[in-house]
Amino acid sequence: KAGVTQTPRYLIKTRGQQVTLSCSPISGHRSVSWYQQTPGQGLQFLFEYFSETQRNKGNFPGRFSGRQFSNSRSEMNVSTLELGDSALYLCASSADRGSTDTQYFGPGTRLTVL
Amino acid sequence: EDQVTQSPEALRLQEGESSSLNCSYTVSGLRGLFWYRQDPGKGPEFLFTLYSAGEEKEKERLKATLTKKESFLHITAPKPEDSATYLCAVQAGSNYQLIWGAGTKLIIKP
């Protein structure tokens, strides 16, 4: 079974630009969560989607948004990039929110904002 | 407030020197505790899920245990390839969102 895939793996953008990251979950998984990871802050939860609906949202500004498609693939978008948005963005998928769920992570997208 | 604390922040061991990492939590209604391993620049790799106090799980040189207030990740006779950051996360109550610890950076010297 293929794991979680994320594209692109690396991105370099300049301040003020916008970026879209993509995540394909494990086949059959319906929940996708997004995290931002920086050396100083650790793993910070961005949002979670389940069956195309945002179920949970972390404490990030509105510049960070996401969506999920009917095939469970998800995208996150960051508009008006700031230097502080440089981070590893991780996507994780899980099978079913009806019970304790194990999240499986993708390799991440390394975003550098210049 | 729900909280997860990992200690120590960093741990340096000689190859073969066994030790334990700690994950303490204060949450209401624990539903599951998760251990992950993360190598630099990569996504966390799932290791274990523990559901109730007294439960233990093993995988190669790793053994995870759970009490009502904390979990330990025991590493027996570690090798340099066990060097990584070990993350602990908790799922509790009706919230499906995971609460993460800051991680323990483990360095095994040959």
CSV table of C-alpha atoms in Angstrom, one decimal:
chain,number,residue,atom,x,y,z
A,1,LYS,CA,0.0,0.0,0.0
A,2,ALA,CA,1.4,3.4,-1.0
A,3,GLY,CA,2.1,5.8,1.8
A,4,VAL,CA,1.1,9.5,2.1
A,5,THR,CA,2.6,11.5,-0.7
A,6,GLN,CA,3.3,15.3,-0.7
A,7,THR,CA,4.2,17.5,-3.6
A,8,PRO,CA,6.3,19.4,-4.2
A,9,ARG,CA,9.0,18.3,-1.8
A,10,TYR,CA,10.9,21.6,-1.9
A,11,LEU,CA,9.7,25.2,-2.7
A,12,ILE,CA,11.4,28.5,-2.7
A,13,LYS,CA,9.2,31.6,-2.8
A,14,THR,CA,9.6,35.3,-2.1
A,15,ARG,CA,7.6,37.4,0.4
A,16,GLY,CA,4.2,38.3,-0.8
A,17,GLN,CA,3.8,35.4,-3.1
A,18,GLN,CA,1.3,32.6,-2.5
A,19,VAL,CA,1.9,28.8,-2.5
A,20,THR,CA,-0.2,25.7,-2.8
A,21,LEU,CA,0.9,22.4,-1.4
A,22,SER,CA,-0.7,19.0,-2.2
A,23,CYS,CA,-1.2,15.8,-0.2
A,24,SER,CA,-2.4,12.4,-1.3
A,25,PRO,CA,-3.5,10.2,1.6
A,26,ILE,CA,-3.1,6.5,2.0
A,27,SER,CA,-5.8,4.8,-0.1
A,28,GLY,CA,-9.0,4.4,1.9
A,29,HIS,CA,-8.1,7.1,4.4
A,30,ARG,CA,-10.6,9.9,4.7
A,31,SER,CA,-9.0,12.2,7.2
A,32,VAL,CA,-6.2,14.5,6.3
A,33,SER,CA,-4.4,16.8,8.8
A,34,TRP,CA,-1.8,19.5,8.1
A,35,TYR,CA,1.0,20.6,10.4
A,36,GLN,CA,3.7,23.2,10.3
A,37,GLN,CA,7.0,22.3,11.8
A,38,THR,CA,9.8,24.7,12.7
A,39,PRO,CA,12.9,24.2,14.9
A,40,GLY,CA,11.6,26.5,17.6
A,41,GLN,CA,7.9,25.6,17.7
A,42,GLY,CA,7.8,21.9,17.0
A,43,LEU,CA,4.7,20.4,15.4
A,44,GLN,CA,1.9,23.0,15.1
A,45,PHE,CA,-1.6,21.9,14.0
A,46,LEU,CA,-3.0,23.8,11.1
A,47,PHE,CA,-6.3,22.0,10.2
A,48,GLU,CA,-8.0,18.7,9.6
A,49,TYR,CA,-10.3,17.7,6.9
A,50,PHE,CA,-12.7,14.7,6.9
A,51,SER,CA,-15.0,13.9,3.9
A,52,GLU,CA,-14.3,17.3,2.3
A,53,THR,CA,-15.2,19.2,5.5
A,54,GLN,CA,-12.9,21.1,7.8
A,55,ARG,CA,-13.4,19.5,11.2
A,56,ASN,CA,-10.7,21.2,13.3
A,57,LYS,CA,-8.6,24.3,12.9
A,58,GLY,CA,-5.5,25.4,14.7
A,59,ASN,CA,-4.4,28.9,15.7
A,60,PHE,CA,-3.1,30.2,12.4
A,61,PRO,CA,-4.1,33.4,10.5
A,62,GLY,CA,-6.5,33.3,7.7
A,63,ARG,CA,-3.7,33.4,5.1
A,64,PHE,CA,-3.5,29.6,5.7
A,65,SER,CA,-6.4,27.7,4.1
A,66,GLY,CA,-7.1,24.3,2.8
A,67,ARG,CA,-9.5,22.0,1.1
A,68,GLN,CA,-10.2,18.4,0.5
A,69,PHE,CA,-11.5,16.8,-2.7
A,70,SER,CA,-13.9,13.9,-3.1
A,71,ASN,CA,-11.0,11.5,-3.6
A,72,SER,CA,-9.6,12.6,-0.1
A,73,ARG,CA,-6.7,14.4,-1.7
A,74,SER,CA,-6.0,17.7,0.1
A,75,GLU,CA,-4.4,21.0,-0.7
A,76,MET,CA,-3.3,23.8,1.5
A,77,ASN,CA,-2.7,27.3,0.4
A,78,VAL,CA,-0.7,30.1,2.0
A,79,SER,CA,-1.2,33.6,0.7
A,80,THR,CA,0.9,36.7,1.1
A,81,LEU,CA,3.9,34.7,2.3
A,82,GLU,CA,6.0,36.0,5.2
A,83,LEU,CA,9.6,35.1,6.1
A,84,GLY,CA,8.2,33.3,9.2
A,85,ASP,CA,6.3,30.9,7.0
A,86,SER,CA,9.5,29.1,6.2
A,87,ALA,CA,9.0,25.6,7.6
A,88,LEU,CA,8.5,22.0,6.9
A,89,TYR,CA,4.8,21.4,6.1
A,90,LEU,CA,3.6,17.9,6.9
A,91,CYS,CA,0.4,16.1,5.9
A,92,ALA,CA,-0.9,13.1,7.8
A,93,SER,CA,-3.8,10.8,6.9
A,94,SER,CA,-5.9,8.5,9.1
A,95,ALA,CA,-8.6,5.9,8.3
A,96,ASP,CA,-11.6,6.8,10.4
A,97,ARG,CA,-12.5,9.3,13.0
A,98,GLY,CA,-14.9,6.9,14.7
A,99,SER,CA,-12.2,5.5,16.9
A,100,THR,CA,-8.7,6.2,18.1
A,101,ASP,CA,-6.9,7.0,14.9
A,102,THR,CA,-3.3,6.5,14.0
A,103,GLN,CA,-2.0,9.3,11.8
A,104,TYR,CA,0.5,8.4,9.1
A,105,PHE,CA,2.7,11.2,7.8
A,106,GLY,CA,4.1,12.1,4.4
A,107,PRO,CA,7.7,13.2,3.8
A,108,GLY,CA,6.8,16.9,4.0
A,109,THR,CA,7.2,19.9,1.8
A,110,ARG,CA,10.1,22.2,2.7
A,111,LEU,CA,9.1,25.8,2.1
A,112,THR,CA,11.7,28.5,2.1
A,113,VAL,CA,10.5,32.1,1.9
A,114,LEU,CA,13.1,34.7,0.9
B,1,GLU,CA,-5.6,22.6,29.9
B,2,ASP,CA,-4.5,19.5,28.1
B,3,GLN,CA,-0.7,19.2,28.0
B,4,VAL,CA,2.0,16.8,26.9
B,5,THR,CA,5.6,17.2,28.2
B,6,GLN,CA,8.6,15.1,27.0
B,7,SER,CA,11.9,14.8,28.8
B,8,PRO,CA,14.7,15.0,28.5
B,9,GLU,CA,14.9,17.5,25.6
B,10,ALA,CA,18.1,15.8,24.4
B,11,LEU,CA,19.9,12.6,25.3
B,12,ARG,CA,23.3,11.4,24.3
B,13,LEU,CA,24.2,7.7,24.8
B,14,GLN,CA,27.0,5.4,23.9
B,15,GLU,CA,26.1,2.6,21.6
B,16,GLY,CA,24.7,-0.3,23.7
B,17,GLU,CA,23.8,2.0,26.7
B,18,SER,CA,20.1,1.5,27.4
B,19,SER,CA,17.9,4.3,28.6
B,20,SER,CA,14.3,5.6,28.7
B,21,LEU,CA,12.5,8.6,27.3
B,22,ASN,CA,9.5,10.1,29.2
B,23,CYS,CA,6.2,11.5,28.0
B,24,SER,CA,4.0,12.8,30.7
B,25,TYR,CA,0.4,14.0,30.0
B,26,THR,CA,-2.4,15.8,31.7
B,27,VAL,CA,-5.6,15.3,29.7
B,28,SER,CA,-9.2,14.4,30.4
B,29,GLY,CA,-10.3,11.1,29.0
B,30,LEU,CA,-7.2,9.6,27.3
B,31,ARG,CA,-8.2,7.7,24.1
B,32,GLY,CA,-4.7,6.9,22.9
B,33,LEU,CA,-1.0,7.8,23.2
B,34,PHE,CA,1.2,7.7,20.1
B,35,TRP,CA,5.0,7.4,19.7
B,36,TYR,CA,6.7,8.5,16.5
B,37,ARG,CA,10.3,8.7,15.3
B,38,GLN,CA,11.4,11.6,13.1
B,39,ASP,CA,14.7,11.8,11.2
B,40,PRO,CA,15.9,15.3,10.2
B,41,GLY,CA,14.0,16.8,7.3
B,42,LYS,CA,11.5,13.9,7.1
B,43,GLY,CA,8.0,13.2,8.2
B,44,PRO,CA,7.4,11.4,11.6
B,45,GLU,CA,7.3,7.6,11.3
B,46,PHE,CA,4.7,5.8,13.4
B,47,LEU,CA,6.0,3.5,16.1
B,48,PHE,CA,3.3,2.6,18.7
B,49,THR,CA,-0.2,3.3,19.9
B,50,LEU,CA,-1.0,2.7,23.5
B,51,TYR,CA,-4.6,2.8,24.7
B,52,SER,CA,-4.8,2.0,28.4
B,53,ALA,CA,-2.7,2.0,31.6
B,54,GLY,CA,-0.6,-1.1,31.9
B,55,GLU,CA,-0.3,-1.7,28.2
B,56,GLU,CA,3.1,-2.4,26.6
B,57,LYS,CA,4.3,-2.7,23.0
B,58,GLU,CA,7.7,-3.7,21.6
B,59,LYS,CA,9.4,-3.3,18.3
B,60,GLU,CA,13.1,-4.4,17.9
B,61,ARG,CA,15.1,-2.5,20.5
B,62,LEU,CA,12.1,-0.3,21.5
B,63,LYS,CA,9.5,-0.9,24.2
B,64,ALA,CA,6.7,1.5,25.1
B,65,THR,CA,4.8,1.4,28.3
B,66,LEU,CA,1.8,3.4,29.6
B,67,THR,CA,0.6,4.5,33.1
B,68,LYS,CA,-2.2,6.8,34.0
B,69,LYS,CA,0.1,9.8,33.9
B,70,GLU,CA,3.0,9.0,31.6
B,71,SER,CA,4.5,6.8,29.0
B,72,PHE,CA,8.1,5.6,28.7
B,73,LEU,CA,9.9,4.6,25.6
B,74,HIS,CA,12.7,2.2,26.6
B,75,ILE,CA,15.6,1.7,24.3
B,76,THR,CA,17.7,-1.4,24.9
B,77,ALA,CA,21.2,-1.6,23.6
B,78,PRO,CA,20.7,1.2,21.1
B,79,LYS,CA,22.7,1.5,17.8
B,80,PRO,CA,23.7,4.7,16.0
B,81,GLU,CA,20.8,4.2,13.6
B,82,ASP,CA,18.4,4.7,16.5
B,83,SER,CA,19.5,8.4,16.5
B,84,ALA,CA,16.4,10.5,15.8
B,85,THR,CA,13.9,12.8,17.5
B,86,TYR,CA,11.2,10.8,19.3
B,87,LEU,CA,7.8,12.5,19.5
B,88,CYS,CA,4.9,11.7,21.7
B,89,ALA,CA,1.3,12.7,21.1
B,90,VAL,CA,-2.0,12.2,22.9
B,91,GLN,CA,-5.6,11.9,21.7
B,92,ALA,CA,-8.2,12.7,24.4
B,93,GLY,CA,-11.9,13.4,25.0
B,94,SER,CA,-14.1,14.2,22.1
B,95,ASN,CA,-11.3,16.1,20.3
B,96,TYR,CA,-9.7,14.1,17.5
B,97,GLN,CA,-6.9,16.6,17.3
B,98,LEU,CA,-3.5,15.2,18.6
B,99,ILE,CA,-1.7,17.1,21.4
B,100,TRP,CA,2.0,16.9,20.7
B,101,GLY,CA,5.0,17.0,22.9
B,102,ALA,CA,8.1,18.9,21.9
B,103,GLY,CA,10.2,15.7,21.3
B,104,THR,CA,13.4,14.2,22.7
B,105,LYS,CA,16.4,14.3,20.4
B,106,LEU,CA,18.3,11.0,20.9
B,107,ILE,CA,22.0,10.7,19.8
B,108,ILE,CA,23.7,7.4,19.9
B,109,LYS,CA,27.5,7.6,19.6
B,110,PRO,CA,29.4,4.6,18.2
